[in-house]
PDB file of C-alpha atoms and ligand atoms in Angstrom:
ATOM      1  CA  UNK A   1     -53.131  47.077  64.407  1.00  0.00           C
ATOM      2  CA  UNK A   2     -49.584  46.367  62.824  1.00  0.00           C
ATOM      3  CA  UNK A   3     -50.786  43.238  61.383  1.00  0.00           C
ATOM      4  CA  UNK A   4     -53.599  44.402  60.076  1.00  0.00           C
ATOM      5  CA  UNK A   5     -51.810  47.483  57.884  1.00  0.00           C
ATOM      6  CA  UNK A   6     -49.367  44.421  56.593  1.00  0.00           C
ATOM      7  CA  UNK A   7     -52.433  42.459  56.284  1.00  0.00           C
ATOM      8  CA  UNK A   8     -53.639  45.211  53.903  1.00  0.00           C
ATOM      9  CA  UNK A   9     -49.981  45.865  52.314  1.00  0.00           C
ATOM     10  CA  UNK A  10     -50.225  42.225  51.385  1.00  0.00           C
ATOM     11  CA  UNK A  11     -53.551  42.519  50.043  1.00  0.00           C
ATOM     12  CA  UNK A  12     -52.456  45.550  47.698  1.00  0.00           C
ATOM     13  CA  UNK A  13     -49.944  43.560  46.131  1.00  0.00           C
ATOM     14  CA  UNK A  14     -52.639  40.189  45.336  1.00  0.00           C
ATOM     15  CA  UNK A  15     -54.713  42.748  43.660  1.00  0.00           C
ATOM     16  CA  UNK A  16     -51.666  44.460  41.982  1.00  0.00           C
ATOM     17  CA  UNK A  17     -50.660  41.299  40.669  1.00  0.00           C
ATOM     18  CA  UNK A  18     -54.485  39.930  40.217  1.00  0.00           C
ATOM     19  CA  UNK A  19     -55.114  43.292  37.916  1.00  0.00           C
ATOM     20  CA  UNK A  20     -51.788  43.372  36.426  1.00  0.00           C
ATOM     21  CA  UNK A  21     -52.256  39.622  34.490  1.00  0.00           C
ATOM     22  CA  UNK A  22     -54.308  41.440  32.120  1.00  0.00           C
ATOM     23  CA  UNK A  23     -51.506  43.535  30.704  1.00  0.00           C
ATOM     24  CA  UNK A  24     -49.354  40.144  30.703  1.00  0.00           C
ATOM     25  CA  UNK A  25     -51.302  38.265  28.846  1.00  0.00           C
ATOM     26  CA  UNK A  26     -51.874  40.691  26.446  1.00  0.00           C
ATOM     27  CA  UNK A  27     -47.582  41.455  26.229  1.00  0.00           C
ATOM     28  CA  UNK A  28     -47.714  37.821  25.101  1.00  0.00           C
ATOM     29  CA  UNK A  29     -51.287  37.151  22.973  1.00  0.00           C
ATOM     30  CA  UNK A  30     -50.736  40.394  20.824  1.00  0.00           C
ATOM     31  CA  UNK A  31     -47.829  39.223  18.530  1.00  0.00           C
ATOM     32  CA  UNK A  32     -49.954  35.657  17.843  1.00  0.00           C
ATOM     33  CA  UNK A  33     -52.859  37.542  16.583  1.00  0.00           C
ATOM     34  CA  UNK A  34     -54.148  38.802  13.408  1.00  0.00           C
ATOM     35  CA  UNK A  35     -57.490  39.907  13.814  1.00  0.00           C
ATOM     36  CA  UNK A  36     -57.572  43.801  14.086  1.00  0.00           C
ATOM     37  CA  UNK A  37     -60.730  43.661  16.224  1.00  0.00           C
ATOM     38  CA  UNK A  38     -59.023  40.786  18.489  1.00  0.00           C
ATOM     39  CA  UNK A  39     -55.804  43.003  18.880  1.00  0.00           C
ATOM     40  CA  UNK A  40     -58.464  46.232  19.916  1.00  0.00           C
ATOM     41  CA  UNK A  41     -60.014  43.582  22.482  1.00  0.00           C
ATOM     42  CA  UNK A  42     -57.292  42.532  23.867  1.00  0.00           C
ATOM     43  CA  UNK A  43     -55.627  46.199  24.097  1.00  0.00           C
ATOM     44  CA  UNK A  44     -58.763  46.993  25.946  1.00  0.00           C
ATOM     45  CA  UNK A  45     -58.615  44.207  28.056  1.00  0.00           C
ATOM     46  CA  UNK A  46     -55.426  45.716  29.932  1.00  0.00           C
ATOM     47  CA  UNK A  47     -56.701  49.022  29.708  1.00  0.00           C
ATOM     48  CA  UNK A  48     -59.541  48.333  31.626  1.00  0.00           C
ATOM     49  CA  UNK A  49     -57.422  46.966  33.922  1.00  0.00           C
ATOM     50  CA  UNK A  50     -54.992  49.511  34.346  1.00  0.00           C
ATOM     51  CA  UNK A  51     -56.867  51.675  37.019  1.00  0.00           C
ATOM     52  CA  UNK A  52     -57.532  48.530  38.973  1.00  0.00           C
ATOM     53  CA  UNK A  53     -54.456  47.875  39.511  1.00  0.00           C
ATOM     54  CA  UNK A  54     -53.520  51.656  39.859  1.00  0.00           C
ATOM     55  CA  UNK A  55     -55.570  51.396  42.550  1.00  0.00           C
ATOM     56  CA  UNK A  56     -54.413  48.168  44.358  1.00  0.00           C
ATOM     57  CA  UNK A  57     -50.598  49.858  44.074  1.00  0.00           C
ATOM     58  CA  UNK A  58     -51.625  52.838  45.868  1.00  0.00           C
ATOM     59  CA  UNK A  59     -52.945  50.389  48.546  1.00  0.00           C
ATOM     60  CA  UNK A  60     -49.726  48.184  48.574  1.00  0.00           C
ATOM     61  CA  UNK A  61     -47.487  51.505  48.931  1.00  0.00           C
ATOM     62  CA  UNK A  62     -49.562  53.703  51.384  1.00  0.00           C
ATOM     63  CA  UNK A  63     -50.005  50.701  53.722  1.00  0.00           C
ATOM     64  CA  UNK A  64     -46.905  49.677  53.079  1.00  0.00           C
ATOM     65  CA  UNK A  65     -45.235  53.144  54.141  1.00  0.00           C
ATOM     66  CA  UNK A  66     -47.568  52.764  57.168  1.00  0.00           C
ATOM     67  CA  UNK A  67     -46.897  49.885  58.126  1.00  0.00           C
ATOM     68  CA  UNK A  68     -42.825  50.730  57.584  1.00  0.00           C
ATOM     69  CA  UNK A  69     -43.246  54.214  60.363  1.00  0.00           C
ATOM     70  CA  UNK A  70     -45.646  51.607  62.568  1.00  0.00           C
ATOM     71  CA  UNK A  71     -42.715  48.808  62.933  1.00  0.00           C
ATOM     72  CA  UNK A  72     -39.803  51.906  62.669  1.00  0.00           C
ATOM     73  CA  UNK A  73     -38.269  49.781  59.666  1.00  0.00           C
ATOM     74  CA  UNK A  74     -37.010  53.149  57.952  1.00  0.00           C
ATOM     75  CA  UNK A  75     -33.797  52.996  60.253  1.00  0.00           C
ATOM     76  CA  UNK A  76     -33.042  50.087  57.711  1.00  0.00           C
ATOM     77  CA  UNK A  77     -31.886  49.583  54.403  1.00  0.00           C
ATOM     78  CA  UNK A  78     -33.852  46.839  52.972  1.00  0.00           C
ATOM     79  CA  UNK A  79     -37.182  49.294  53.040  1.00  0.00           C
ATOM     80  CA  UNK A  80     -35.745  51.626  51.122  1.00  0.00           C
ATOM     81  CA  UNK A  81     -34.067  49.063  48.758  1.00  0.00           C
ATOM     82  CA  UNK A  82     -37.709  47.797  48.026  1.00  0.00           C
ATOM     83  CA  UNK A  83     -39.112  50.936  47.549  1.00  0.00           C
ATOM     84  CA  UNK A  84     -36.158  52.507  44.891  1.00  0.00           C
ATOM     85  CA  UNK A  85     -36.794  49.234  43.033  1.00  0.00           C
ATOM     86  CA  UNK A  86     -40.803  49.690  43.094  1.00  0.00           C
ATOM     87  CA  UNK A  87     -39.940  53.326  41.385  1.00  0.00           C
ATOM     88  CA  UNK A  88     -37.247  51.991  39.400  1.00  0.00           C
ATOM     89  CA  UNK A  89     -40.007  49.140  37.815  1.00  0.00           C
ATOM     90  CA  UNK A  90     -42.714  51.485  37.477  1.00  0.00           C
ATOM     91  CA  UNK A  91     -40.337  53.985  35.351  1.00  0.00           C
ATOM     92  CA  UNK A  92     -39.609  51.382  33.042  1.00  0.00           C
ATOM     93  CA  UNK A  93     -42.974  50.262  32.507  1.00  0.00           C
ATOM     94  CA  UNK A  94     -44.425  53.410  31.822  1.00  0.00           C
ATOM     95  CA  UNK A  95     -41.272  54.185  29.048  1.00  0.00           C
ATOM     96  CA  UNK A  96     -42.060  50.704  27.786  1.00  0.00           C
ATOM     97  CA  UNK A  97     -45.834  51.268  27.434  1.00  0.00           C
ATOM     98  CA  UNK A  98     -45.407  54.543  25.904  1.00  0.00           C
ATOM     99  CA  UNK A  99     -42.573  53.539  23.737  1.00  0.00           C
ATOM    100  CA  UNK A 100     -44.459  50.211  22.659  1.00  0.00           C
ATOM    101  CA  UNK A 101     -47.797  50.057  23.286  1.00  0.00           C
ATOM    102  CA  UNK A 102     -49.123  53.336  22.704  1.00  0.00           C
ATOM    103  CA  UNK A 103     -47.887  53.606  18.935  1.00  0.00           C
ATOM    104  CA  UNK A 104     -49.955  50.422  18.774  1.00  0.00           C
ATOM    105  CA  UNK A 105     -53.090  51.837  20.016  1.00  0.00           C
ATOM    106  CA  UNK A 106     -52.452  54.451  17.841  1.00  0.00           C
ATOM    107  CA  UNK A 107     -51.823  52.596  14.524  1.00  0.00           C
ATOM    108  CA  UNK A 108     -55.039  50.651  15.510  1.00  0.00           C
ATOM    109  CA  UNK A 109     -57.811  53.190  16.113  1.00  0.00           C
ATOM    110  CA  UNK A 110     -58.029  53.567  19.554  1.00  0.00           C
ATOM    111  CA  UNK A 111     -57.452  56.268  22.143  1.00  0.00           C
ATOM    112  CA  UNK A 112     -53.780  56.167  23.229  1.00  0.00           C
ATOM    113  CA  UNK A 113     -51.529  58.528  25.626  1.00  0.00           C
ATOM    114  CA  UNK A 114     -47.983  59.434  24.945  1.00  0.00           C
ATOM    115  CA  UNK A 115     -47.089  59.403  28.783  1.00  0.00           C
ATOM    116  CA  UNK A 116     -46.473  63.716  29.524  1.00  0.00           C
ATOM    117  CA  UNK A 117     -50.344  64.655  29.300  1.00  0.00           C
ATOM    118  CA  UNK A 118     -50.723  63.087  33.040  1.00  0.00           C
ATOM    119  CA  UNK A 119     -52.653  59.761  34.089  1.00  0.00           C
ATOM    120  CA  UNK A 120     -56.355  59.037  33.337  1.00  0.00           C
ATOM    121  CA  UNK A 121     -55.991  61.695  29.986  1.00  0.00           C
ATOM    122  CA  UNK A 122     -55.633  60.064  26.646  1.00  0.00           C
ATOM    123  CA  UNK A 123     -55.708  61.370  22.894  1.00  0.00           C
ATOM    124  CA  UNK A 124     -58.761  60.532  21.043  1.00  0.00           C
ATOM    125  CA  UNK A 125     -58.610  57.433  18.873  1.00  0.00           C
ATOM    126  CA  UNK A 126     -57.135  58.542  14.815  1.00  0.00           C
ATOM    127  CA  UNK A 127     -57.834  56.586  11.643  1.00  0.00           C
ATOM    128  CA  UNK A 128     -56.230  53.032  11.922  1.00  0.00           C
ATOM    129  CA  UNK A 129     -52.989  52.801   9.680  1.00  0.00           C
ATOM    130  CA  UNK A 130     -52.131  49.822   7.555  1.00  0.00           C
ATOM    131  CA  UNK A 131     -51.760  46.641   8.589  1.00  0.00           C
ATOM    132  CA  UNK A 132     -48.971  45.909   7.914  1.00  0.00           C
ATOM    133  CA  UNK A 133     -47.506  48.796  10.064  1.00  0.00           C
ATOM    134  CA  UNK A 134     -50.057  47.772  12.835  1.00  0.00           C
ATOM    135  CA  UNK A 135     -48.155  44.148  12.731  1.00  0.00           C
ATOM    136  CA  UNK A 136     -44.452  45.700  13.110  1.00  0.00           C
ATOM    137  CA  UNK A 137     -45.006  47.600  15.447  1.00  0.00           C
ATOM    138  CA  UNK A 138     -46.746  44.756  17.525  1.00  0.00           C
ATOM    139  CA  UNK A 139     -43.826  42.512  16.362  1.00  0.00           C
ATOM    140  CA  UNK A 140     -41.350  45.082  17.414  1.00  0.00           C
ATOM    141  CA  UNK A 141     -42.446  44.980  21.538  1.00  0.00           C
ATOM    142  CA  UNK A 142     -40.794  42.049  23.687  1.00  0.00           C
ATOM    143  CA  UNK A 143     -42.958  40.997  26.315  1.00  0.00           C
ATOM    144  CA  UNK A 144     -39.786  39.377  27.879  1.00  0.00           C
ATOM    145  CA  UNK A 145     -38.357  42.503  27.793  1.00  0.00           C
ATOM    146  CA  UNK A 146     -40.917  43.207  30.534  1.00  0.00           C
ATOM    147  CA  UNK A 147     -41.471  39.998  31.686  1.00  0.00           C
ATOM    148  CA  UNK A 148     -38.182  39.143  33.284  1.00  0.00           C
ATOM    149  CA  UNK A 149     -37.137  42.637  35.030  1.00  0.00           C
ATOM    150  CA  UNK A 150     -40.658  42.208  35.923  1.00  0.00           C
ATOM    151  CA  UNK A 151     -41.047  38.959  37.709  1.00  0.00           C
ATOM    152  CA  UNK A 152     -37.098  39.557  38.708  1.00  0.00           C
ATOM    153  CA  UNK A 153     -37.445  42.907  40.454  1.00  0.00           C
ATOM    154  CA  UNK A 154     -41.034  41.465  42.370  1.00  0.00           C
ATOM    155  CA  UNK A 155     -39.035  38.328  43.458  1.00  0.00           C
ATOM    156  CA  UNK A 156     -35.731  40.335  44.911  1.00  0.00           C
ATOM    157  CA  UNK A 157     -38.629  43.052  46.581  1.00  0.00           C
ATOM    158  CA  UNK A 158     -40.343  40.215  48.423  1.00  0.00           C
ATOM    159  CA  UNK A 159     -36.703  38.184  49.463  1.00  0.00           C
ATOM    160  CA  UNK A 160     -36.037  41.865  51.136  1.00  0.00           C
ATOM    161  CA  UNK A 161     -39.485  42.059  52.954  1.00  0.00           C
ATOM    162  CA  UNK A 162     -38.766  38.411  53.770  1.00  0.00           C
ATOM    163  CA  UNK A 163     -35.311  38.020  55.056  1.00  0.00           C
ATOM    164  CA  UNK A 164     -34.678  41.704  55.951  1.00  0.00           C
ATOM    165  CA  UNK A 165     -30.685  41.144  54.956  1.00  0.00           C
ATOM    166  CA  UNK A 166     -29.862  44.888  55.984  1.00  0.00           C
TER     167      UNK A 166
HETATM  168  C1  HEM B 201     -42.885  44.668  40.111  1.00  0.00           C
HETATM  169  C2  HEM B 201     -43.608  44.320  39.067  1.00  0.00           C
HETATM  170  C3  HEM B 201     -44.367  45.283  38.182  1.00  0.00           C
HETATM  171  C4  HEM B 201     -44.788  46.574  38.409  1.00  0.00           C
HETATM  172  C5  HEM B 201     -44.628  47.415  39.675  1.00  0.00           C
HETATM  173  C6  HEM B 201     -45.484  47.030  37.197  1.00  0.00           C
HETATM  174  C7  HEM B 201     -46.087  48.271  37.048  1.00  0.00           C
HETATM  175  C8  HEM B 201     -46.726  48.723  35.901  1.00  0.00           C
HETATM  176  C9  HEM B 201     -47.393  49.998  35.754  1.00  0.00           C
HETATM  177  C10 HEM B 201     -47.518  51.044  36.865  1.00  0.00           C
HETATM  178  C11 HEM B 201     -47.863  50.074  34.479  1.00  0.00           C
HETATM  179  C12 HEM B 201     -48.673  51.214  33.856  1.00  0.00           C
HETATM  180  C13 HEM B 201     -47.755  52.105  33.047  1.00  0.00           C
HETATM  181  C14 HEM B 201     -48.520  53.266  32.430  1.00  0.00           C
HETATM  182  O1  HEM B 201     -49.238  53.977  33.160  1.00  0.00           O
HETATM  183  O2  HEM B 201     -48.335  53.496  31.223  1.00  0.00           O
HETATM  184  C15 HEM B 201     -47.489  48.859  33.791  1.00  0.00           C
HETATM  185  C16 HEM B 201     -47.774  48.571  32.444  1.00  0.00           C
HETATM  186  C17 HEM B 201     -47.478  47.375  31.826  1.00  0.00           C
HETATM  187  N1  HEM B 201     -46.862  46.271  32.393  1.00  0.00           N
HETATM  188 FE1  HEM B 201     -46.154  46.136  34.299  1.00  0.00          FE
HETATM  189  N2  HEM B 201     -45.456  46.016  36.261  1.00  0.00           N
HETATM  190  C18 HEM B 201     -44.796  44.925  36.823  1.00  0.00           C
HETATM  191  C19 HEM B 201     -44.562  43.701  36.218  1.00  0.00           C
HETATM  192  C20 HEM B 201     -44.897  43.358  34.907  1.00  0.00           C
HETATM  193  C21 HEM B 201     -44.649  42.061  34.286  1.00  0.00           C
HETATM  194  C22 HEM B 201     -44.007  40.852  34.958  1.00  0.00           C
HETATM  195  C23 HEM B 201     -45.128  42.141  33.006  1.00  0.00           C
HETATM  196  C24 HEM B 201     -45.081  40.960  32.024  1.00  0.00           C
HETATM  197  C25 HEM B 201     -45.061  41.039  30.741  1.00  0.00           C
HETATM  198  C26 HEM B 201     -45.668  43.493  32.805  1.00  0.00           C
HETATM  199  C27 HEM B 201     -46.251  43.985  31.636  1.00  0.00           C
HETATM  200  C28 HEM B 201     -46.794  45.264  31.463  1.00  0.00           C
HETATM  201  C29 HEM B 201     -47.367  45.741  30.197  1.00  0.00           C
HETATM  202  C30 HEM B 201     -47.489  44.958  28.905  1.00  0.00           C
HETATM  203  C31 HEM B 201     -47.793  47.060  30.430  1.00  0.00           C
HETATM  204  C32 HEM B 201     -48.474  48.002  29.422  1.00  0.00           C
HETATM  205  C33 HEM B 201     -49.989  47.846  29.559  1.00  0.00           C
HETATM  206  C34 HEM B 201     -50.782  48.666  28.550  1.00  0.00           C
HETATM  207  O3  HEM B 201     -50.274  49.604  27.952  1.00  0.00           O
HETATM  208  O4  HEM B 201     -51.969  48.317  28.366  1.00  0.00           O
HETATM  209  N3  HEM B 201     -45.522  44.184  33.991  1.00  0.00           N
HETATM  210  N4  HEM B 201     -46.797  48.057  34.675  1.00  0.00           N
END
């Protein structure tokens, strides 16, 4: 039975990661395009992916909490290392989107959230502002600003869940 909640676990954090390209690649793709309708594609691209991998976190945490009381790993550090830097991650990237990416929806015509209405709600789409102002404010969000506490915090979660150091 153990294996099969880390089985699981494991499987929530594929999908995660599966679901989670689409917001990647669009971090990076935005600030090379200059098509206003390829820029609303690509925004809804990651959108559209969002719940998906909503979904596949609440997987990777709920079976991974189970799967922590199952093998009594809680007496430990190392679980609860992984899990303040899971929180710590997921803070950031929701100030990031809403700082960044939202203004950008915004500016652009579509339906955007500002991050205190709650998930799943979302302001209806406005008239789309200038260009040029569409173009800074895509300019003005760093994809490695994402990318590397990204990819850094997965990498030092998995060497805990690993190597259990302490
Ligand atoms: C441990 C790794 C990661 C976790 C747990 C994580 C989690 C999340 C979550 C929960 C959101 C949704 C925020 C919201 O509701 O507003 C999000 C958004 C986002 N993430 Fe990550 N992320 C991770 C790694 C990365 C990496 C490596 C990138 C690379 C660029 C990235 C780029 C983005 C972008 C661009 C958004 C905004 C998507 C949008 O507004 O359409 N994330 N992330």
């Amino acid at each position: 039975m153990y294996q099969w909640v880390v089985f699981l676990h494991i499987l929530g954090a594929l999908l995660f990661f599966m679901a989670h390209g689409a917001s990647m690649a669009m971090a990076f793709q935005l600030r090379r395009e200059y098509n206003l309708d390829r820029i609303r594609a690509i925004l809804d691209l990651s959108n559209v992916m969002l719940p998906v991998a909503y979904g596949a976190l609440a997987l990777l945490v709920l079976a991974g909490i189970a799967a922590g009381i199952m093998g009594s790993w809680f007496s430990r550090g190392w679980i609860w290392a992984a899990i303040v830097l899971l929180v710590v991650m997921w803070g950031m990237m929701v100030v990031y989107g809403t700082r960044f990416y939202s203004p950008i929806r915004k500016a652009i015509g579509l339906p955007y959230r500002t991050g205190g209405e709650g998930p799943g709600s979302e302001y209806p789409a406005e008239p789309p502002a200038n260009e040029a102002e569409i173009m800074t404010l895509i300019q003005r969000a760093n994809p490695m600003h994402l990318a590397i506490p990204g990819l850094g915090i997965a990498a030092v979660i998995l060497w805990l869940m690993v190597f259990k150091p302490f």
